[in-house]
C-alpha cells in the first residue's frame, strides 16, 4: 500500500509524462495513412536537403576566385540551415529525422518501431539519391568535374582519422536531437522556450565547420550514400564503407 501511495505521489509531482516505448514490430502501422505520409515527408525532406546542399558545394567549387563564392562557412550554413528548415516543416508529420543515424538512434531508444525505422531509412536513402540526381541534371558539366559533392578523405588524413571525426560528429548531432526533444527538458525548463529544430540545425552547422576539411562531413549515411551512388566513382563508393553506412552502427 505504501509503495502504491509513493508511486502516486511521485507521478503527481512530475509535470511531464514519459511516452510509452514503441513496440519492436508494429505491423498495424502498415495500415495507417499517417505512416505512409511520414515516409513521403522523409523522402521529400531528404531530397530537398541533398539538392540544396550539394548544389551549394558544386557552386562553391566552380568559383575560380579564391575570395568568391560562399566558402566553407557558407557550405556549413547551407547544411545547418536546411536541417533547421526541414526539421521544423516535418517534425509534426514524421518527427523530422532526415538522417538514418538519427532514425537508428531513436529506434534503439524505443522511440520508433522497427517497421517505421526501416521505412524511414529506405525513404531517406531514395530521397538522397533523387536529390543529388537533380543536382547532376541541372549542373552536369560542373557536377562530373568537381567531385559530385561526394565525401572523401582529404589529403593528409587517413581512414582512421576520418572515421573518428565522423563518429564524434554523428554523436554531437544525435546527442543534440535527444536533448532538444527530451520531454523532461520541456517540463523542467518551461521558462526557457526551446525550438527543437534550432539547436539541431546549429549542431549540424558546427560539426560541418570542424569536419569539412577532413571528410567533407558525412554524419548522415543518406547524404554520403546518395552522393556516392550518383557520382558513381569507385574511390567515392569505397568511402561509404569507411564512414557512411557505418554510422548506423556507431550509435
PDB file of C-alpha atoms in Angstrom:
ATOM      1  CA  UNK A   1       0.000   0.000   0.000  1.00  0.00           C
ATOM      2  CA  UNK A   2       2.748   2.443   0.946  1.00  0.00           C
ATOM      3  CA  UNK A   3       4.516   1.649  -2.321  1.00  0.00           C
ATOM      4  CA  UNK A   4       1.381   2.484  -4.301  1.00  0.00           C
ATOM      5  CA  UNK A   5       0.953   5.752  -2.407  1.00  0.00           C
ATOM      6  CA  UNK A   6       4.566   6.733  -3.033  1.00  0.00           C
ATOM      7  CA  UNK A   7       4.201   5.973  -6.773  1.00  0.00           C
ATOM      8  CA  UNK A   8       1.047   8.095  -6.936  1.00  0.00           C
ATOM      9  CA  UNK A   9       2.846  10.929  -5.135  1.00  0.00           C
ATOM     10  CA  UNK A  10       5.792  10.684  -7.491  1.00  0.00           C
ATOM     11  CA  UNK A  11       3.500  10.896 -10.517  1.00  0.00           C
ATOM     12  CA  UNK A  12       1.684  13.888  -9.038  1.00  0.00           C
ATOM     13  CA  UNK A  13       4.971  15.733  -8.514  1.00  0.00           C
ATOM     14  CA  UNK A  14       6.122  15.086 -12.073  1.00  0.00           C
ATOM     15  CA  UNK A  15       4.920  17.672 -14.540  1.00  0.00           C
ATOM     16  CA  UNK A  16       5.751  15.593 -17.587  1.00  0.00           C
ATOM     17  CA  UNK A  17       4.725  12.208 -18.941  1.00  0.00           C
ATOM     18  CA  UNK A  18       7.206   9.781 -20.456  1.00  0.00           C
ATOM     19  CA  UNK A  19       5.785   8.403 -23.700  1.00  0.00           C
ATOM     20  CA  UNK A  20       5.467   4.614 -23.714  1.00  0.00           C
ATOM     21  CA  UNK A  21       8.211   2.744 -25.598  1.00  0.00           C
ATOM     22  CA  UNK A  22       7.407   1.953 -29.198  1.00  0.00           C
ATOM     23  CA  UNK A  23       6.730  -1.715 -29.933  1.00  0.00           C
ATOM     24  CA  UNK A  24       9.522  -3.570 -31.693  1.00  0.00           C
ATOM     25  CA  UNK A  25       7.282  -4.772 -34.519  1.00  0.00           C
ATOM     26  CA  UNK A  26       4.128  -2.747 -35.014  1.00  0.00           C
ATOM     27  CA  UNK A  27       2.513  -4.275 -38.087  1.00  0.00           C
ATOM     28  CA  UNK A  28      -0.595  -2.139 -37.515  1.00  0.00           C
ATOM     29  CA  UNK A  29       1.383   0.868 -38.762  1.00  0.00           C
ATOM     30  CA  UNK A  30       1.297  -0.576 -42.269  1.00  0.00           C
ATOM     31  CA  UNK A  31      -2.466   0.025 -42.322  1.00  0.00           C
ATOM     32  CA  UNK A  32      -2.236   3.691 -41.327  1.00  0.00           C
ATOM     33  CA  UNK A  33      -2.155   6.547 -43.818  1.00  0.00           C
ATOM     34  CA  UNK A  34      -0.122   8.580 -41.317  1.00  0.00           C
ATOM     35  CA  UNK A  35       2.728   6.062 -41.671  1.00  0.00           C
ATOM     36  CA  UNK A  36       2.926   6.491 -45.453  1.00  0.00           C
ATOM     37  CA  UNK A  37       2.526  10.244 -45.119  1.00  0.00           C
ATOM     38  CA  UNK A  38       5.566  10.198 -42.798  1.00  0.00           C
ATOM     39  CA  UNK A  39       7.545   8.183 -45.363  1.00  0.00           C
ATOM     40  CA  UNK A  40       6.680  10.726 -48.050  1.00  0.00           C
ATOM     41  CA  UNK A  41       7.742  13.554 -45.732  1.00  0.00           C
ATOM     42  CA  UNK A  42      11.111  11.892 -45.057  1.00  0.00           C
ATOM     43  CA  UNK A  43      11.638  11.253 -48.783  1.00  0.00           C
ATOM     44  CA  UNK A  44      10.816  14.825 -49.812  1.00  0.00           C
ATOM     45  CA  UNK A  45      12.790  16.390 -46.954  1.00  0.00           C
ATOM     46  CA  UNK A  46      15.931  14.362 -47.703  1.00  0.00           C
ATOM     47  CA  UNK A  47      15.562  15.113 -51.426  1.00  0.00           C
ATOM     48  CA  UNK A  48      15.397  18.849 -50.766  1.00  0.00           C
ATOM     49  CA  UNK A  49      18.224  18.647 -48.246  1.00  0.00           C
ATOM     50  CA  UNK A  50      20.594  16.944 -50.688  1.00  0.00           C
ATOM     51  CA  UNK A  51      19.563  19.107 -53.612  1.00  0.00           C
ATOM     52  CA  UNK A  52      20.227  22.424 -51.886  1.00  0.00           C
ATOM     53  CA  UNK A  53      23.375  21.384 -50.029  1.00  0.00           C
ATOM     54  CA  UNK A  54      25.135  19.513 -52.833  1.00  0.00           C
ATOM     55  CA  UNK A  55      24.243  22.314 -55.274  1.00  0.00           C
ATOM     56  CA  UNK A  56      25.841  24.741 -52.807  1.00  0.00           C
ATOM     57  CA  UNK A  57      29.010  22.613 -52.689  1.00  0.00           C
ATOM     58  CA  UNK A  58      29.248  22.422 -56.508  1.00  0.00           C
ATOM     59  CA  UNK A  59      28.554  26.136 -56.842  1.00  0.00           C
ATOM     60  CA  UNK A  60      31.365  26.925 -54.416  1.00  0.00           C
ATOM     61  CA  UNK A  61      33.857  24.605 -56.122  1.00  0.00           C
ATOM     62  CA  UNK A  62      33.258  26.081 -59.566  1.00  0.00           C
ATOM     63  CA  UNK A  63      34.311  29.537 -58.386  1.00  0.00           C
ATOM     64  CA  UNK A  64      37.759  30.458 -59.704  1.00  0.00           C
ATOM     65  CA  UNK A  65      38.154  33.479 -57.440  1.00  0.00           C
ATOM     66  CA  UNK A  66      39.625  32.333 -54.081  1.00  0.00           C
ATOM     67  CA  UNK A  67      37.583  35.031 -52.367  1.00  0.00           C
ATOM     68  CA  UNK A  68      34.424  34.322 -54.339  1.00  0.00           C
ATOM     69  CA  UNK A  69      31.573  32.008 -53.510  1.00  0.00           C
ATOM     70  CA  UNK A  70      30.138  31.119 -50.151  1.00  0.00           C
ATOM     71  CA  UNK A  71      33.262  29.435 -48.737  1.00  0.00           C
ATOM     72  CA  UNK A  72      33.326  26.690 -46.126  1.00  0.00           C
ATOM     73  CA  UNK A  73      31.300  28.868 -43.761  1.00  0.00           C
ATOM     74  CA  UNK A  74      28.541  29.202 -46.349  1.00  0.00           C
ATOM     75  CA  UNK A  75      28.510  25.469 -47.014  1.00  0.00           C
ATOM     76  CA  UNK A  76      28.173  24.778 -43.292  1.00  0.00           C
ATOM     77  CA  UNK A  77      25.324  27.283 -43.106  1.00  0.00           C
ATOM     78  CA  UNK A  78      23.606  25.591 -46.057  1.00  0.00           C
ATOM     79  CA  UNK A  79      23.650  22.218 -44.301  1.00  0.00           C
ATOM     80  CA  UNK A  80      22.687  23.580 -40.889  1.00  0.00           C
ATOM     81  CA  UNK A  81      20.065  25.949 -42.265  1.00  0.00           C
ATOM     82  CA  UNK A  82      18.379  23.304 -44.373  1.00  0.00           C
ATOM     83  CA  UNK A  83      18.201  20.938 -41.409  1.00  0.00           C
ATOM     84  CA  UNK A  84      16.624  23.702 -39.322  1.00  0.00           C
ATOM     85  CA  UNK A  85      14.026  24.421 -42.025  1.00  0.00           C
ATOM     86  CA  UNK A  86      13.213  20.810 -42.864  1.00  0.00           C
ATOM     87  CA  UNK A  87      13.033  19.564 -39.275  1.00  0.00           C
ATOM     88  CA  UNK A  88      10.697  22.462 -38.496  1.00  0.00           C
ATOM     89  CA  UNK A  89       8.498  21.583 -41.500  1.00  0.00           C
ATOM     90  CA  UNK A  90       8.351  17.810 -40.983  1.00  0.00           C
ATOM     91  CA  UNK A  91       8.529  17.407 -37.198  1.00  0.00           C
ATOM     92  CA  UNK A  92       4.752  17.203 -36.910  1.00  0.00           C
ATOM     93  CA  UNK A  93       4.472  14.666 -39.738  1.00  0.00           C
ATOM     94  CA  UNK A  94       7.378  12.241 -39.399  1.00  0.00           C
ATOM     95  CA  UNK A  95       9.416  13.585 -36.496  1.00  0.00           C
ATOM     96  CA  UNK A  96      11.859  15.259 -38.886  1.00  0.00           C
ATOM     97  CA  UNK A  97      14.623  12.637 -38.876  1.00  0.00           C
ATOM     98  CA  UNK A  98      16.118  13.216 -42.377  1.00  0.00           C
ATOM     99  CA  UNK A  99      19.068  11.065 -41.325  1.00  0.00           C
ATOM    100  CA  UNK A 100      19.327   7.256 -40.923  1.00  0.00           C
ATOM    101  CA  UNK A 101      21.740   7.728 -37.998  1.00  0.00           C
ATOM    102  CA  UNK A 102      19.101   9.735 -36.121  1.00  0.00           C
ATOM    103  CA  UNK A 103      16.435   7.177 -37.010  1.00  0.00           C
ATOM    104  CA  UNK A 104      18.601   4.300 -35.807  1.00  0.00           C
ATOM    105  CA  UNK A 105      19.379   6.090 -32.551  1.00  0.00           C
ATOM    106  CA  UNK A 106      15.691   6.724 -31.909  1.00  0.00           C
ATOM    107  CA  UNK A 107      14.962   3.083 -32.704  1.00  0.00           C
ATOM    108  CA  UNK A 108      17.498   1.940 -30.115  1.00  0.00           C
ATOM    109  CA  UNK A 109      15.826   4.267 -27.605  1.00  0.00           C
ATOM    110  CA  UNK A 110      12.454   2.673 -28.445  1.00  0.00           C
ATOM    111  CA  UNK A 111      11.096   5.936 -29.814  1.00  0.00           C
ATOM    112  CA  UNK A 112      10.131   4.339 -33.132  1.00  0.00           C
ATOM    113  CA  UNK A 113       9.291   0.776 -34.137  1.00  0.00           C
ATOM    114  CA  UNK A 114      11.486  -1.381 -36.353  1.00  0.00           C
ATOM    115  CA  UNK A 115       8.954  -1.134 -39.189  1.00  0.00           C
ATOM    116  CA  UNK A 116       8.990   2.664 -39.075  1.00  0.00           C
ATOM    117  CA  UNK A 117      12.772   2.827 -38.713  1.00  0.00           C
ATOM    118  CA  UNK A 118      13.373   0.636 -41.771  1.00  0.00           C
ATOM    119  CA  UNK A 119      10.771   2.546 -43.775  1.00  0.00           C
ATOM    120  CA  UNK A 120      12.366   5.870 -42.870  1.00  0.00           C
ATOM    121  CA  UNK A 121      15.864   4.679 -43.804  1.00  0.00           C
ATOM    122  CA  UNK A 122      14.698   3.477 -47.217  1.00  0.00           C
ATOM    123  CA  UNK A 123      12.782   6.718 -47.854  1.00  0.00           C
ATOM    124  CA  UNK A 124      15.756   8.827 -46.771  1.00  0.00           C
ATOM    125  CA  UNK A 125      18.181   6.911 -48.992  1.00  0.00           C
ATOM    126  CA  UNK A 126      15.905   7.141 -52.029  1.00  0.00           C
ATOM    127  CA  UNK A 127      15.300  10.830 -51.375  1.00  0.00           C
ATOM    128  CA  UNK A 128      19.044  11.452 -51.160  1.00  0.00           C
ATOM    129  CA  UNK A 129      19.652   9.686 -54.492  1.00  0.00           C
ATOM    130  CA  UNK A 130      16.893  11.704 -56.183  1.00  0.00           C
ATOM    131  CA  UNK A 131      18.113  14.977 -54.670  1.00  0.00           C
ATOM    132  CA  UNK A 132      21.677  14.505 -55.889  1.00  0.00           C
ATOM    133  CA  UNK A 133      20.281  13.286 -59.213  1.00  0.00           C
ATOM    134  CA  UNK A 134      18.555  16.653 -59.649  1.00  0.00           C
ATOM    135  CA  UNK A 135      21.834  18.452 -58.977  1.00  0.00           C
ATOM    136  CA  UNK A 136      23.550  16.350 -61.645  1.00  0.00           C
ATOM    137  CA  UNK A 137      20.688  17.056 -64.064  1.00  0.00           C
ATOM    138  CA  UNK A 138      20.889  20.819 -63.579  1.00  0.00           C
ATOM    139  CA  UNK A 139      24.684  21.173 -63.192  1.00  0.00           C
ATOM    140  CA  UNK A 140      26.000  18.189 -65.157  1.00  0.00           C
ATOM    141  CA  UNK A 141      29.198  19.710 -66.567  1.00  0.00           C
ATOM    142  CA  UNK A 142      30.322  21.057 -63.209  1.00  0.00           C
ATOM    143  CA  UNK A 143      28.992  18.062 -61.270  1.00  0.00           C
ATOM    144  CA  UNK A 144      31.140  15.483 -63.046  1.00  0.00           C
ATOM    145  CA  UNK A 145      34.327  17.539 -62.936  1.00  0.00           C
ATOM    146  CA  UNK A 146      34.045  18.790 -59.343  1.00  0.00           C
ATOM    147  CA  UNK A 147      33.506  15.580 -57.397  1.00  0.00           C
ATOM    148  CA  UNK A 148      29.724  15.475 -57.300  1.00  0.00           C
ATOM    149  CA  UNK A 149      29.580  16.609 -53.685  1.00  0.00           C
ATOM    150  CA  UNK A 150      30.668  13.114 -52.608  1.00  0.00           C
ATOM    151  CA  UNK A 151      32.536  12.600 -49.338  1.00  0.00           C
ATOM    152  CA  UNK A 152      36.191  11.608 -49.405  1.00  0.00           C
ATOM    153  CA  UNK A 153      39.146  11.603 -47.035  1.00  0.00           C
ATOM    154  CA  UNK A 154      41.197  14.764 -47.585  1.00  0.00           C
ATOM    155  CA  UNK A 155      44.940  14.525 -48.293  1.00  0.00           C
ATOM    156  CA  UNK A 156      46.950  14.406 -45.078  1.00  0.00           C
ATOM    157  CA  UNK A 157      44.338  12.348 -43.215  1.00  0.00           C
ATOM    158  CA  UNK A 158      43.902   8.588 -43.045  1.00  0.00           C
ATOM    159  CA  UNK A 159      40.747   6.478 -42.869  1.00  0.00           C
ATOM    160  CA  UNK A 160      41.058   6.059 -39.103  1.00  0.00           C
ATOM    161  CA  UNK A 161      41.161   9.805 -38.538  1.00  0.00           C
ATOM    162  CA  UNK A 162      38.223  10.323 -40.881  1.00  0.00           C
ATOM    163  CA  UNK A 163      36.193   7.632 -39.144  1.00  0.00           C
ATOM    164  CA  UNK A 164      36.947   9.147 -35.730  1.00  0.00           C
ATOM    165  CA  UNK A 165      35.872  12.609 -36.910  1.00  0.00           C
ATOM    166  CA  UNK A 166      32.645  11.203 -38.313  1.00  0.00           C
ATOM    167  CA  UNK A 167      31.868   9.232 -35.152  1.00  0.00           C
ATOM    168  CA  UNK A 168      32.301  12.340 -32.997  1.00  0.00           C
ATOM    169  CA  UNK A 169      30.292  14.486 -35.406  1.00  0.00           C
ATOM    170  CA  UNK A 170      27.446  11.959 -35.537  1.00  0.00           C
ATOM    171  CA  UNK A 171      27.439  11.709 -31.748  1.00  0.00           C
ATOM    172  CA  UNK A 172      27.144  15.503 -31.409  1.00  0.00           C
ATOM    173  CA  UNK A 173      24.174  15.528 -33.775  1.00  0.00           C
ATOM    174  CA  UNK A 174      22.280  12.589 -32.243  1.00  0.00           C
ATOM    175  CA  UNK A 175      23.008  13.791 -28.695  1.00  0.00           C
ATOM    176  CA  UNK A 176      21.556  17.187 -29.618  1.00  0.00           C
ATOM    177  CA  UNK A 177      18.456  15.576 -31.124  1.00  0.00           C
ATOM    178  CA  UNK A 178      17.797  13.598 -27.935  1.00  0.00           C
ATOM    179  CA  UNK A 179      18.441  16.625 -25.733  1.00  0.00           C
ATOM    180  CA  UNK A 180      16.258  19.000 -27.775  1.00  0.00           C
ATOM    181  CA  UNK A 181      13.322  16.568 -27.840  1.00  0.00           C
ATOM    182  CA  UNK A 182      13.536  15.381 -24.214  1.00  0.00           C
ATOM    183  CA  UNK A 183      10.086  15.774 -22.559  1.00  0.00           C
ATOM    184  CA  UNK A 184      11.762  16.350 -19.177  1.00  0.00           C
ATOM    185  CA  UNK A 185      13.569  19.396 -20.553  1.00  0.00           C
ATOM    186  CA  UNK A 186      10.338  20.912 -21.836  1.00  0.00           C
ATOM    187  CA  UNK A 187       8.722  20.494 -18.412  1.00  0.00           C
ATOM    188  CA  UNK A 188      11.703  21.434 -16.240  1.00  0.00           C
ATOM    189  CA  UNK A 189      12.829  24.415 -18.315  1.00  0.00           C
ATOM    190  CA  UNK A 190       9.428  25.620 -19.460  1.00  0.00           C
ATOM    191  CA  UNK A 191      10.519  29.186 -18.693  1.00  0.00           C
ATOM    192  CA  UNK A 192      13.214  28.815 -21.390  1.00  0.00           C
ATOM    193  CA  UNK A 193      11.380  28.030 -24.641  1.00  0.00           C
ATOM    194  CA  UNK A 194      13.393  25.780 -26.946  1.00  0.00           C
ATOM    195  CA  UNK A 195      12.596  25.466 -30.631  1.00  0.00           C
ATOM    196  CA  UNK A 196      13.976  21.958 -31.220  1.00  0.00           C
ATOM    197  CA  UNK A 197      14.979  22.446 -34.889  1.00  0.00           C
ATOM    198  CA  UNK A 198      17.221  25.387 -33.926  1.00  0.00           C
ATOM    199  CA  UNK A 199      19.810  23.551 -31.772  1.00  0.00           C
ATOM    200  CA  UNK A 200      19.704  20.603 -34.184  1.00  0.00           C
ATOM    201  CA  UNK A 201      20.475  22.884 -37.112  1.00  0.00           C
ATOM    202  CA  UNK A 202      23.252  24.590 -35.169  1.00  0.00           C
ATOM    203  CA  UNK A 203      24.749  21.212 -34.267  1.00  0.00           C
ATOM    204  CA  UNK A 204      24.912  20.312 -37.962  1.00  0.00           C
ATOM    205  CA  UNK A 205      26.448  23.704 -38.726  1.00  0.00           C
ATOM    206  CA  UNK A 206      29.159  23.423 -36.080  1.00  0.00           C
ATOM    207  CA  UNK A 207      30.062  19.832 -36.988  1.00  0.00           C
ATOM    208  CA  UNK A 208      30.455  20.844 -40.626  1.00  0.00           C
ATOM    209  CA  UNK A 209      32.849  23.619 -39.693  1.00  0.00           C
ATOM    210  CA  UNK A 210      35.020  21.075 -37.886  1.00  0.00           C
ATOM    211  CA  UNK A 211      34.925  18.161 -40.326  1.00  0.00           C
ATOM    212  CA  UNK A 212      34.598  19.651 -43.832  1.00  0.00           C
ATOM    213  CA  UNK A 213      38.417  19.907 -44.050  1.00  0.00           C
ATOM    214  CA  UNK A 214      38.727  16.213 -43.106  1.00  0.00           C
ATOM    215  CA  UNK A 215      35.955  14.303 -44.903  1.00  0.00           C
ATOM    216  CA  UNK A 216      33.655  16.905 -46.414  1.00  0.00           C
ATOM    217  CA  UNK A 217      31.366  15.913 -43.499  1.00  0.00           C
ATOM    218  CA  UNK A 218      29.040  12.967 -43.715  1.00  0.00           C
ATOM    219  CA  UNK A 219      27.280  12.458 -40.330  1.00  0.00           C
ATOM    220  CA  UNK A 220      24.334  11.376 -42.447  1.00  0.00           C
ATOM    221  CA  UNK A 221      24.529   7.983 -44.183  1.00  0.00           C
ATOM    222  CA  UNK A 222      21.846   9.015 -46.688  1.00  0.00           C
ATOM    223  CA  UNK A 223      23.864  12.101 -47.653  1.00  0.00           C
ATOM    224  CA  UNK A 224      27.046  10.049 -48.193  1.00  0.00           C
ATOM    225  CA  UNK A 225      25.175   7.226 -49.933  1.00  0.00           C
ATOM    226  CA  UNK A 226      23.173   9.395 -52.329  1.00  0.00           C
ATOM    227  CA  UNK A 227      26.166  11.454 -53.442  1.00  0.00           C
ATOM    228  CA  UNK A 228      28.324   8.346 -53.966  1.00  0.00           C
ATOM    229  CA  UNK A 229      25.633   6.495 -55.936  1.00  0.00           C
ATOM    230  CA  UNK A 230      25.007   9.351 -58.363  1.00  0.00           C
ATOM    231  CA  UNK A 231      28.667  10.319 -58.750  1.00  0.00           C
ATOM    232  CA  UNK A 232      29.394   6.616 -59.375  1.00  0.00           C
ATOM    233  CA  UNK A 233      33.132   6.748 -58.823  1.00  0.00           C
ATOM    234  CA  UNK A 234      34.978   3.743 -57.391  1.00  0.00           C
ATOM    235  CA  UNK A 235      37.030   5.869 -54.986  1.00  0.00           C
ATOM    236  CA  UNK A 236      33.981   7.571 -53.543  1.00  0.00           C
ATOM    237  CA  UNK A 237      31.993   4.345 -53.463  1.00  0.00           C
ATOM    238  CA  UNK A 238      34.685   2.856 -51.234  1.00  0.00           C
ATOM    239  CA  UNK A 239      34.369   5.908 -48.983  1.00  0.00           C
ATOM    240  CA  UNK A 240      30.882   4.820 -47.916  1.00  0.00           C
ATOM    241  CA  UNK A 241      32.360   1.761 -46.268  1.00  0.00           C
ATOM    242  CA  UNK A 242      34.731   3.971 -44.304  1.00  0.00           C
ATOM    243  CA  UNK A 243      32.361   6.492 -42.803  1.00  0.00           C
ATOM    244  CA  UNK A 244      28.956   6.431 -44.492  1.00  0.00           C
ATOM    245  CA  UNK A 245      26.801   3.415 -43.751  1.00  0.00           C
ATOM    246  CA  UNK A 246      28.954   2.608 -40.717  1.00  0.00           C
ATOM    247  CA  UNK A 247      27.116   5.418 -38.938  1.00  0.00           C
ATOM    248  CA  UNK A 248      24.221   3.040 -38.474  1.00  0.00           C
ATOM    249  CA  UNK A 249      26.354   1.032 -36.087  1.00  0.00           C
ATOM    250  CA  UNK A 250      28.236   3.885 -34.401  1.00  0.00           C
ATOM    251  CA  UNK A 251      25.287   4.509 -32.089  1.00  0.00           C
TER     252      UNK A 251
END
